[in-house]
Amino acid sequence: MMASWNAVVLAGDRGLSDPVANAANVAGKAVAKLQNITLIERVVTALNQSDSINKIVALGPSQQCLDKHTDVGALLDKYGVEILEPAKGPSASAMRGVLHNGSYPALVITCDLPLLNSSMIDEYCQQAIKVDADFVVGSIDYALINENISALKKTKYQFNGQAVCFANLFAVLNPQGLKAIEYWQDVEESRKKPIELIRKIDWLSILSYKLGRLSLSQVANKLSQKVGAKLVIENFSIPELAIDVDSAHDYEMLSNHLK
């Protein structure tokens, strides 16, 4: 397989308010360790070993964080990762990283997916590139995640009676897909609140969602109209794409899981 994707790793710091960094007693979430391996090292190693990935750019960690954790900077340098200053918020950082690379397809990925490996990344890229879309969002059946680690507290959405979570990987297949990232900036604060997020689409969608009649394809179609680009929500059977470290509870559960 020829490496054709450029990866954008979202690794910015939340400062003192980051519960994961606080739980790990480090300067930023990206450098929190699980079984003595930092979160960003796990993700960057998987990307580096992937047959699909050509170039890796990381938005973060901050220089202040890297100064305190010099081993992380050395590791990123070893893998040829270009480090950019993160923007304000994940979506703005994603936009900065994709525009900086300037080529497509682009894989946007968060730094806190500790169970991810290179074969999973390759499978994601192979499936996403076949989708007729400008921007691909991954959905994962909640049951698959629950089977892996039942103690995780995941934000889940109910569509037509099916509980799903969304992957922390996004495929920007062409420049038109950047419009989806622009829209992401508008809804970023609602990402953990399903009803508020659905409200951003329209009021009729809220009613359909509450009645259990809203489907993922309907959401994708409505979002495509709002965004001005073709957005597809593609189902993946890889639970690790959505198993992230977003709280002190997640950090504890995944620390135990990896023992």
PDB file of N, CA, C and O in Angstrom, residues 134-195:
ATOM      1  N   ASP A 134     -16.740  14.457   0.872  1.00  0.00           N
ATOM      2  CA  ASP A 134     -15.672  15.435   1.059  1.00  0.00           C
ATOM      3  C   ASP A 134     -15.056  15.290   2.443  1.00  0.00           C
ATOM      4  O   ASP A 134     -13.868  15.560   2.636  1.00  0.00           O
ATOM      5  N   PHE A 135     -15.896  14.864   3.397  1.00  0.00           N
ATOM      6  CA  PHE A 135     -15.481  14.752   4.799  1.00  0.00           C
ATOM      7  C   PHE A 135     -16.170  13.535   5.398  1.00  0.00           C
ATOM      8  O   PHE A 135     -17.380  13.351   5.231  1.00  0.00           O
ATOM      9  N   VAL A 136     -15.405  12.688   6.071  1.00  0.00           N
ATOM     10  CA  VAL A 136     -15.955  11.451   6.648  1.00  0.00           C
ATOM     11  C   VAL A 136     -15.848  11.493   8.163  1.00  0.00           C
ATOM     12  O   VAL A 136     -14.766  11.721   8.721  1.00  0.00           O
ATOM     13  N   VAL A 137     -16.990  11.281   8.810  1.00  0.00           N
ATOM     14  CA  VAL A 137     -17.055  11.131  10.269  1.00  0.00           C
ATOM     15  C   VAL A 137     -17.296   9.650  10.554  1.00  0.00           C
ATOM     16  O   VAL A 137     -18.147   9.027   9.918  1.00  0.00           O
ATOM     17  N   GLY A 138     -16.572   9.090  11.489  1.00  0.00           N
ATOM     18  CA  GLY A 138     -16.746   7.682  11.828  1.00  0.00           C
ATOM     19  C   GLY A 138     -17.699   7.481  12.993  1.00  0.00           C
ATOM     20  O   GLY A 138     -17.625   8.207  13.984  1.00  0.00           O
ATOM     21  N   SER A 139     -18.598   6.522  12.848  1.00  0.00           N
ATOM     22  CA  SER A 139     -19.461   6.132  13.969  1.00  0.00           C
ATOM     23  C   SER A 139     -19.116   4.704  14.379  1.00  0.00           C
ATOM     24  O   SER A 139     -18.739   3.879  13.541  1.00  0.00           O
ATOM     25  N   ILE A 140     -19.246   4.429  15.670  1.00  0.00           N
ATOM     26  CA  ILE A 140     -18.936   3.111  16.228  1.00  0.00           C
ATOM     27  C   ILE A 140     -20.134   2.673  17.070  1.00  0.00           C
ATOM     28  O   ILE A 140     -20.635   3.453  17.887  1.00  0.00           O
ATOM     29  N   ASP A 141     -20.577   1.447  16.889  1.00  0.00           N
ATOM     30  CA  ASP A 141     -21.660   0.937  17.737  1.00  0.00           C
ATOM     31  C   ASP A 141     -21.196   0.938  19.191  1.00  0.00           C
ATOM     32  O   ASP A 141     -20.129   0.387  19.504  1.00  0.00           O
ATOM     33  N   TYR A 142     -21.995   1.530  20.054  1.00  0.00           N
ATOM     34  CA  TYR A 142     -21.634   1.616  21.467  1.00  0.00           C
ATOM     35  C   TYR A 142     -21.432   0.224  22.069  1.00  0.00           C
ATOM     36  O   TYR A 142     -20.568   0.040  22.938  1.00  0.00           O
ATOM     37  N   ALA A 143     -22.189  -0.751  21.607  1.00  0.00           N
ATOM     38  CA  ALA A 143     -22.073  -2.114  22.139  1.00  0.00           C
ATOM     39  C   ALA A 143     -20.659  -2.664  21.964  1.00  0.00           C
ATOM     40  O   ALA A 143     -20.151  -3.377  22.841  1.00  0.00           O
ATOM     41  N   LEU A 144     -20.000  -2.319  20.862  1.00  0.00           N
ATOM     42  CA  LEU A 144     -18.627  -2.786  20.627  1.00  0.00           C
ATOM     43  C   LEU A 144     -17.665  -2.197  21.649  1.00  0.00           C
ATOM     44  O   LEU A 144     -16.770  -2.880  22.143  1.00  0.00           O
ATOM     45  N   ILE A 145     -17.865  -0.921  21.954  1.00  0.00           N
ATOM     46  CA  ILE A 145     -17.009  -0.258  22.945  1.00  0.00           C
ATOM     47  C   ILE A 145     -17.258  -0.842  24.327  1.00  0.00           C
ATOM     48  O   ILE A 145     -16.329  -1.120  25.081  1.00  0.00           O
ATOM     49  N   ASN A 146     -18.520  -1.045  24.630  1.00  0.00           N
ATOM     50  CA  ASN A 146     -18.902  -1.576  25.938  1.00  0.00           C
ATOM     51  C   ASN A 146     -18.360  -2.984  26.145  1.00  0.00           C
ATOM     52  O   ASN A 146     -18.019  -3.367  27.270  1.00  0.00           O
ATOM     53  N   GLU A 147     -18.268  -3.750  25.067  1.00  0.00           N
ATOM     54  CA  GLU A 147     -17.715  -5.106  25.155  1.00  0.00           C
ATOM     55  C   GLU A 147     -16.231  -5.064  25.500  1.00  0.00           C
ATOM     56  O   GLU A 147     -15.709  -5.957  26.170  1.00  0.00           O
ATOM     57  N   ASN A 148     -15.539  -4.025  25.026  1.00  0.00           N
ATOM     58  CA  ASN A 148     -14.105  -3.900  25.274  1.00  0.00           C
ATOM     59  C   ASN A 148     -13.822  -3.430  26.685  1.00  0.00           C
ATOM     60  O   ASN A 148     -13.046  -4.062  27.413  1.00  0.00           O
ATOM     61  N   ILE A 149     -14.419  -2.303  27.061  1.00  0.00           N
ATOM     62  CA  ILE A 149     -14.193  -1.721  28.395  1.00  0.00           C
ATOM     63  C   ILE A 149     -15.531  -1.170  28.880  1.00  0.00           C
ATOM     64  O   ILE A 149     -15.883  -0.016  28.576  1.00  0.00           O
ATOM     65  N   SER A 150     -16.244  -1.954  29.626  1.00  0.00           N
ATOM     66  CA  SER A 150     -17.595  -1.575  30.035  1.00  0.00           C
ATOM     67  C   SER A 150     -17.618  -0.418  31.025  1.00  0.00           C
ATOM     68  O   SER A 150     -18.623   0.290  31.137  1.00  0.00           O
ATOM     69  N   ALA A 151     -16.501  -0.194  31.731  1.00  0.00           N
ATOM     70  CA  ALA A 151     -16.486   0.836  32.777  1.00  0.00           C
ATOM     71  C   ALA A 151     -16.294   2.249  32.233  1.00  0.00           C
ATOM     72  O   ALA A 151     -16.441   3.225  32.974  1.00  0.00           O
ATOM     73  N   LEU A 152     -15.974   2.381  30.938  1.00  0.00           N
ATOM     74  CA  LEU A 152     -15.764   3.712  30.375  1.00  0.00           C
ATOM     75  C   LEU A 152     -17.071   4.496  30.326  1.00  0.00           C
ATOM     76  O   LEU A 152     -18.131   3.941  30.047  1.00  0.00           O
ATOM     77  N   LYS A 153     -16.979   5.778  30.586  1.00  0.00           N
ATOM     78  CA  LYS A 153     -18.149   6.644  30.512  1.00  0.00           C
ATOM     79  C   LYS A 153     -18.103   7.413  29.200  1.00  0.00           C
ATOM     80  O   LYS A 153     -17.459   8.453  29.087  1.00  0.00           O
ATOM     81  N   LYS A 154     -18.776   6.883  28.186  1.00  0.00           N
ATOM     82  CA  LYS A 154     -18.732   7.467  26.861  1.00  0.00           C
ATOM     83  C   LYS A 154     -19.995   8.286  26.579  1.00  0.00           C
ATOM     84  O   LYS A 154     -21.091   7.931  27.000  1.00  0.00           O
ATOM     85  N   THR A 155     -19.829   9.372  25.837  1.00  0.00           N
ATOM     86  CA  THR A 155     -20.979  10.117  25.336  1.00  0.00           C
ATOM     87  C   THR A 155     -21.551   9.335  24.161  1.00  0.00           C
ATOM     88  O   THR A 155     -20.847   9.077  23.182  1.00  0.00           O
ATOM     89  N   LYS A 156     -22.799   8.917  24.274  1.00  0.00           N
ATOM     90  CA  LYS A 156     -23.383   8.137  23.193  1.00  0.00           C
ATOM     91  C   LYS A 156     -24.657   8.806  22.678  1.00  0.00           C
ATOM     92  O   LYS A 156     -25.329   9.537  23.376  1.00  0.00           O
ATOM     93  N   TYR A 157     -24.949   8.527  21.423  1.00  0.00           N
ATOM     94  CA  TYR A 157     -26.107   9.087  20.729  1.00  0.00           C
ATOM     95  C   TYR A 157     -27.027   7.947  20.305  1.00  0.00           C
ATOM     96  O   TYR A 157     -26.548   6.865  19.943  1.00  0.00           O
ATOM     97  N   GLN A 158     -28.319   8.200  20.343  1.00  0.00           N
ATOM     98  CA  GLN A 158     -29.300   7.199  19.944  1.00  0.00           C
ATOM     99  C   GLN A 158     -29.907   7.586  18.600  1.00  0.00           C
ATOM    100  O   GLN A 158     -30.556   8.618  18.471  1.00  0.00           O
ATOM    101  N   PHE A 159     -29.698   6.764  17.599  1.00  0.00           N
ATOM    102  CA  PHE A 159     -30.272   6.993  16.279  1.00  0.00           C
ATOM    103  C   PHE A 159     -31.051   5.761  15.846  1.00  0.00           C
ATOM    104  O   PHE A 159     -30.477   4.679  15.701  1.00  0.00           O
ATOM    105  N   ASN A 160     -32.348   5.945  15.681  1.00  0.00           N
ATOM    106  CA  ASN A 160     -33.219   4.823  15.308  1.00  0.00           C
ATOM    107  C   ASN A 160     -33.027   3.619  16.227  1.00  0.00           C
ATOM    108  O   ASN A 160     -32.978   2.470  15.785  1.00  0.00           O
ATOM    109  N   GLY A 161     -32.908   3.902  17.522  1.00  0.00           N
ATOM    110  CA  GLY A 161     -32.772   2.829  18.496  1.00  0.00           C
ATOM    111  C   GLY A 161     -31.378   2.253  18.600  1.00  0.00           C
ATOM    112  O   GLY A 161     -31.142   1.325  19.390  1.00  0.00           O
ATOM    113  N   GLN A 162     -30.440   2.771  17.829  1.00  0.00           N
ATOM    114  CA  GLN A 162     -29.065   2.269  17.852  1.00  0.00           C
ATOM    115  C   GLN A 162     -28.173   3.266  18.575  1.00  0.00           C
ATOM    116  O   GLN A 162     -28.132   4.442  18.212  1.00  0.00           O
ATOM    117  N   ALA A 163     -27.462   2.799  19.596  1.00  0.00           N
ATOM    118  CA  ALA A 163     -26.550   3.661  20.350  1.00  0.00           C
ATOM    119  C   ALA A 163     -25.185   3.664  19.671  1.00  0.00           C
ATOM    120  O   ALA A 163     -24.607   2.603  19.408  1.00  0.00           O
ATOM    121  N   VAL A 164     -24.687   4.868  19.371  1.00  0.00           N
ATOM    122  CA  VAL A 164     -23.379   4.977  18.722  1.00  0.00           C
ATOM    123  C   VAL A 164     -22.523   6.022  19.421  1.00  0.00           C
ATOM    124  O   VAL A 164     -23.031   6.922  20.100  1.00  0.00           O
ATOM    125  N   CYS A 165     -21.226   5.892  19.240  1.00  0.00           N
ATOM    126  CA  CYS A 165     -20.267   6.919  19.626  1.00  0.00           C
ATOM    127  C   CYS A 165     -19.537   7.332  18.354  1.00  0.00           C
ATOM    128  O   CYS A 165     -19.551   6.605  17.358  1.00  0.00           O
ATOM    129  N   PHE A 166     -18.914   8.486  18.402  1.00  0.00           N
ATOM    130  CA  PHE A 166     -18.199   8.956  17.221  1.00  0.00           C
ATOM    131  C   PHE A 166     -16.698   8.784  17.395  1.00  0.00           C
ATOM    132  O   PHE A 166     -16.154   8.950  18.486  1.00  0.00           O
ATOM    133  N   ALA A 167     -16.044   8.437  16.288  1.00  0.00           N
ATOM    134  CA  ALA A 167     -14.607   8.197  16.289  1.00  0.00           C
ATOM    135  C   ALA A 167     -13.845   9.505  16.470  1.00  0.00           C
ATOM    136  O   ALA A 167     -14.348  10.580  16.148  1.00  0.00           O
ATOM    137  N   ASN A 168     -12.627   9.386  16.955  1.00  0.00           N
ATOM    138  CA  ASN A 168     -11.745  10.540  17.117  1.00  0.00           C
ATOM    139  C   ASN A 168     -10.778  10.669  15.944  1.00  0.00           C
ATOM    140  O   ASN A 168      -9.704  11.234  16.069  1.00  0.00           O
ATOM    141  N   LEU A 169     -11.188  10.118  14.804  1.00  0.00           N
ATOM    142  CA  LEU A 169     -10.460  10.274  13.553  1.00  0.00           C
ATOM    143  C   LEU A 169     -11.433  10.844  12.525  1.00  0.00           C
ATOM    144  O   LEU A 169     -12.610  10.449  12.486  1.00  0.00           O
ATOM    145  N   PHE A 170     -10.956  11.757  11.704  1.00  0.00           N
ATOM    146  CA  PHE A 170     -11.790  12.389  10.693  1.00  0.00           C
ATOM    147  C   PHE A 170     -11.014  12.422   9.382  1.00  0.00           C
ATOM    148  O   PHE A 170      -9.811  12.708   9.380  1.00  0.00           O
ATOM    149  N   ALA A 171     -11.699  12.145   8.292  1.00  0.00           N
ATOM    150  CA  ALA A 171     -11.050  12.137   6.986  1.00  0.00           C
ATOM    151  C   ALA A 171     -11.477  13.352   6.180  1.00  0.00           C
ATOM    152  O   ALA A 171     -12.669  13.536   5.910  1.00  0.00           O
ATOM    153  N   VAL A 172     -10.512  14.176   5.824  1.00  0.00           N
ATOM    154  CA  VAL A 172     -10.755  15.313   4.936  1.00  0.00           C
ATOM    155  C   VAL A 172     -10.234  14.878   3.568  1.00  0.00           C
ATOM    156  O   VAL A 172      -9.018  14.828   3.343  1.00  0.00           O
ATOM    157  N   LEU A 173     -11.156  14.547   2.678  1.00  0.00           N
ATOM    158  CA  LEU A 173     -10.753  13.902   1.428  1.00  0.00           C
ATOM    159  C   LEU A 173     -10.365  14.877   0.321  1.00  0.00           C
ATOM    160  O   LEU A 173      -9.712  14.481  -0.646  1.00  0.00           O
ATOM    161  N   ASN A 174     -10.761  16.129   0.465  1.00  0.00           N
ATOM    162  CA  ASN A 174     -10.430  17.133  -0.546  1.00  0.00           C
ATOM    163  C   ASN A 174     -10.622  18.522   0.071  1.00  0.00           C
ATOM    164  O   ASN A 174     -11.137  18.635   1.199  1.00  0.00           O
ATOM    165  N   PRO A 175     -10.230  19.580  -0.613  1.00  0.00           N
ATOM    166  CA  PRO A 175     -10.357  20.925  -0.029  1.00  0.00           C
ATOM    167  C   PRO A 175     -11.777  21.304   0.367  1.00  0.00           C
ATOM    168  O   PRO A 175     -11.968  22.072   1.323  1.00  0.00           O
ATOM    169  N   GLN A 176     -12.775  20.765  -0.321  1.00  0.00           N
ATOM    170  CA  GLN A 176     -14.164  21.064   0.032  1.00  0.00           C
ATOM    171  C   GLN A 176     -14.493  20.586   1.442  1.00  0.00           C
ATOM    172  O   GLN A 176     -15.335  21.162   2.131  1.00  0.00           O
ATOM    173  N   GLY A 177     -13.797  19.558   1.880  1.00  0.00           N
ATOM    174  CA  GLY A 177     -14.018  19.022   3.214  1.00  0.00           C
ATOM    175  C   GLY A 177     -13.655  19.991   4.328  1.00  0.00           C
ATOM    176  O   GLY A 177     -14.089  19.825   5.479  1.00  0.00           O
ATOM    177  N   LEU A 178     -12.884  21.019   4.011  1.00  0.00           N
ATOM    178  CA  LEU A 178     -12.531  22.026   5.019  1.00  0.00           C
ATOM    179  C   LEU A 178     -13.760  22.766   5.530  1.00  0.00           C
ATOM    180  O   LEU A 178     -13.762  23.283   6.647  1.00  0.00           O
ATOM    181  N   LYS A 179     -14.824  22.795   4.721  1.00  0.00           N
ATOM    182  CA  LYS A 179     -16.047  23.459   5.160  1.00  0.00           C
ATOM    183  C   LYS A 179     -16.650  22.753   6.373  1.00  0.00           C
ATOM    184  O   LYS A 179     -17.302  23.384   7.205  1.00  0.00           O
ATOM    185  N   ALA A 180     -16.438  21.443   6.463  1.00  0.00           N
ATOM    186  CA  ALA A 180     -16.920  20.694   7.620  1.00  0.00           C
ATOM    187  C   ALA A 180     -16.151  21.101   8.879  1.00  0.00           C
ATOM    188  O   ALA A 180     -16.725  21.174   9.967  1.00  0.00           O
ATOM    189  N   ILE A 181     -14.863  21.373   8.735  1.00  0.00           N
ATOM    190  CA  ILE A 181     -14.075  21.817   9.882  1.00  0.00           C
ATOM    191  C   ILE A 181     -14.510  23.214  10.309  1.00  0.00           C
ATOM    192  O   ILE A 181     -14.570  23.520  11.502  1.00  0.00           O
ATOM    193  N   GLU A 182     -14.840  24.058   9.350  1.00  0.00           N
ATOM    194  CA  GLU A 182     -15.357  25.392   9.685  1.00  0.00           C
ATOM    195  C   GLU A 182     -16.632  25.277  10.513  1.00  0.00           C
ATOM    196  O   GLU A 182     -16.828  25.986  11.500  1.00  0.00           O
ATOM    197  N   TYR A 183     -17.510  24.360  10.118  1.00  0.00           N
ATOM    198  CA  TYR A 183     -18.762  24.157  10.864  1.00  0.00           C
ATOM    199  C   TYR A 183     -18.471  23.563  12.236  1.00  0.00           C
ATOM    200  O   TYR A 183     -19.131  23.902  13.226  1.00  0.00           O
ATOM    201  N   TRP A 184     -17.493  22.682  12.306  1.00  0.00           N
ATOM    202  CA  TRP A 184     -17.083  22.062  13.575  1.00  0.00           C
ATOM    203  C   TRP A 184     -16.758  23.148  14.603  1.00  0.00           C
ATOM    204  O   TRP A 184     -17.091  23.025  15.783  1.00  0.00           O
ATOM    205  N   GLN A 185     -16.139  24.224  14.161  1.00  0.00           N
ATOM    206  CA  GLN A 185     -15.800  25.303  15.086  1.00  0.00           C
ATOM    207  C   GLN A 185     -17.050  25.924  15.706  1.00  0.00           C
ATOM    208  O   GLN A 185     -17.036  26.370  16.850  1.00  0.00           O
ATOM    209  N   ASP A 186     -18.150  25.928  14.960  1.00  0.00           N
ATOM    210  CA  ASP A 186     -19.403  26.511  15.460  1.00  0.00           C
ATOM    211  C   ASP A 186     -20.078  25.629  16.513  1.00  0.00           C
ATOM    212  O   ASP A 186     -20.797  26.121  17.377  1.00  0.00           O
ATOM    213  N   VAL A 187     -19.859  24.309  16.427  1.00  0.00           N
ATOM    214  CA  VAL A 187     -20.585  23.385  17.311  1.00  0.00           C
ATOM    215  C   VAL A 187     -19.681  22.739  18.356  1.00  0.00           C
ATOM    216  O   VAL A 187     -20.137  21.900  19.136  1.00  0.00           O
ATOM    217  N   GLU A 188     -18.425  23.143  18.395  1.00  0.00           N
ATOM    218  CA  GLU A 188     -17.431  22.475  19.240  1.00  0.00           C
ATOM    219  C   GLU A 188     -17.843  22.392  20.712  1.00  0.00           C
ATOM    220  O   GLU A 188     -17.647  21.363  21.371  1.00  0.00           O
ATOM    221  N   GLU A 189     -18.426  23.437  21.249  1.00  0.00           N
ATOM    222  CA  GLU A 189     -18.781  23.477  22.662  1.00  0.00           C
ATOM    223  C   GLU A 189     -19.907  22.503  23.002  1.00  0.00           C
ATOM    224  O   GLU A 189     -20.137  22.196  24.173  1.00  0.00           O
ATOM    225  N   SER A 190     -20.614  22.010  21.982  1.00  0.00           N
ATOM    226  CA  SER A 190     -21.758  21.121  22.231  1.00  0.00           C
ATOM    227  C   SER A 190     -21.425  19.651  22.013  1.00  0.00           C
ATOM    228  O   SER A 190     -22.312  18.790  22.099  1.00  0.00           O
ATOM    229  N   ARG A 191     -20.157  19.327  21.771  1.00  0.00           N
ATOM    230  CA  ARG A 191     -19.817  17.977  21.342  1.00  0.00           C
ATOM    231  C   ARG A 191     -20.148  16.898  22.361  1.00  0.00           C
ATOM    232  O   ARG A 191     -20.347  15.736  22.000  1.00  0.00           O
ATOM    233  N   LYS A 192     -20.209  17.242  23.646  1.00  0.00           N
ATOM    234  CA  LYS A 192     -20.513  16.255  24.678  1.00  0.00           C
ATOM    235  C   LYS A 192     -21.981  16.303  25.111  1.00  0.00           C
ATOM    236  O   LYS A 192     -22.369  15.635  26.056  1.00  0.00           O
ATOM    237  N   LYS A 193     -22.793  17.095  24.391  1.00  0.00           N
ATOM    238  CA  LYS A 193     -24.193  17.277  24.756  1.00  0.00           C
ATOM    239  C   LYS A 193     -25.068  16.962  23.543  1.00  0.00           C
ATOM    240  O   LYS A 193     -25.314  17.835  22.703  1.00  0.00           O
ATOM    241  N   PRO A 194     -25.521  15.712  23.409  1.00  0.00           N
ATOM    242  CA  PRO A 194     -26.247  15.296  22.207  1.00  0.00           C
ATOM    243  C   PRO A 194     -27.398  16.200  21.801  1.00  0.00           C
ATOM    244  O   PRO A 194     -27.513  16.560  20.633  1.00  0.00           O
ATOM    245  N   ILE A 195     -28.260  16.588  22.747  1.00  0.00           N
ATOM    246  CA  ILE A 195     -29.420  17.403  22.392  1.00  0.00           C
ATOM    247  C   ILE A 195     -28.992  18.763  21.855  1.00  0.00           C
ATOM    248  O   ILE A 195     -29.523  19.253  20.842  1.00  0.00           O
TER     249      ILE A 195
END
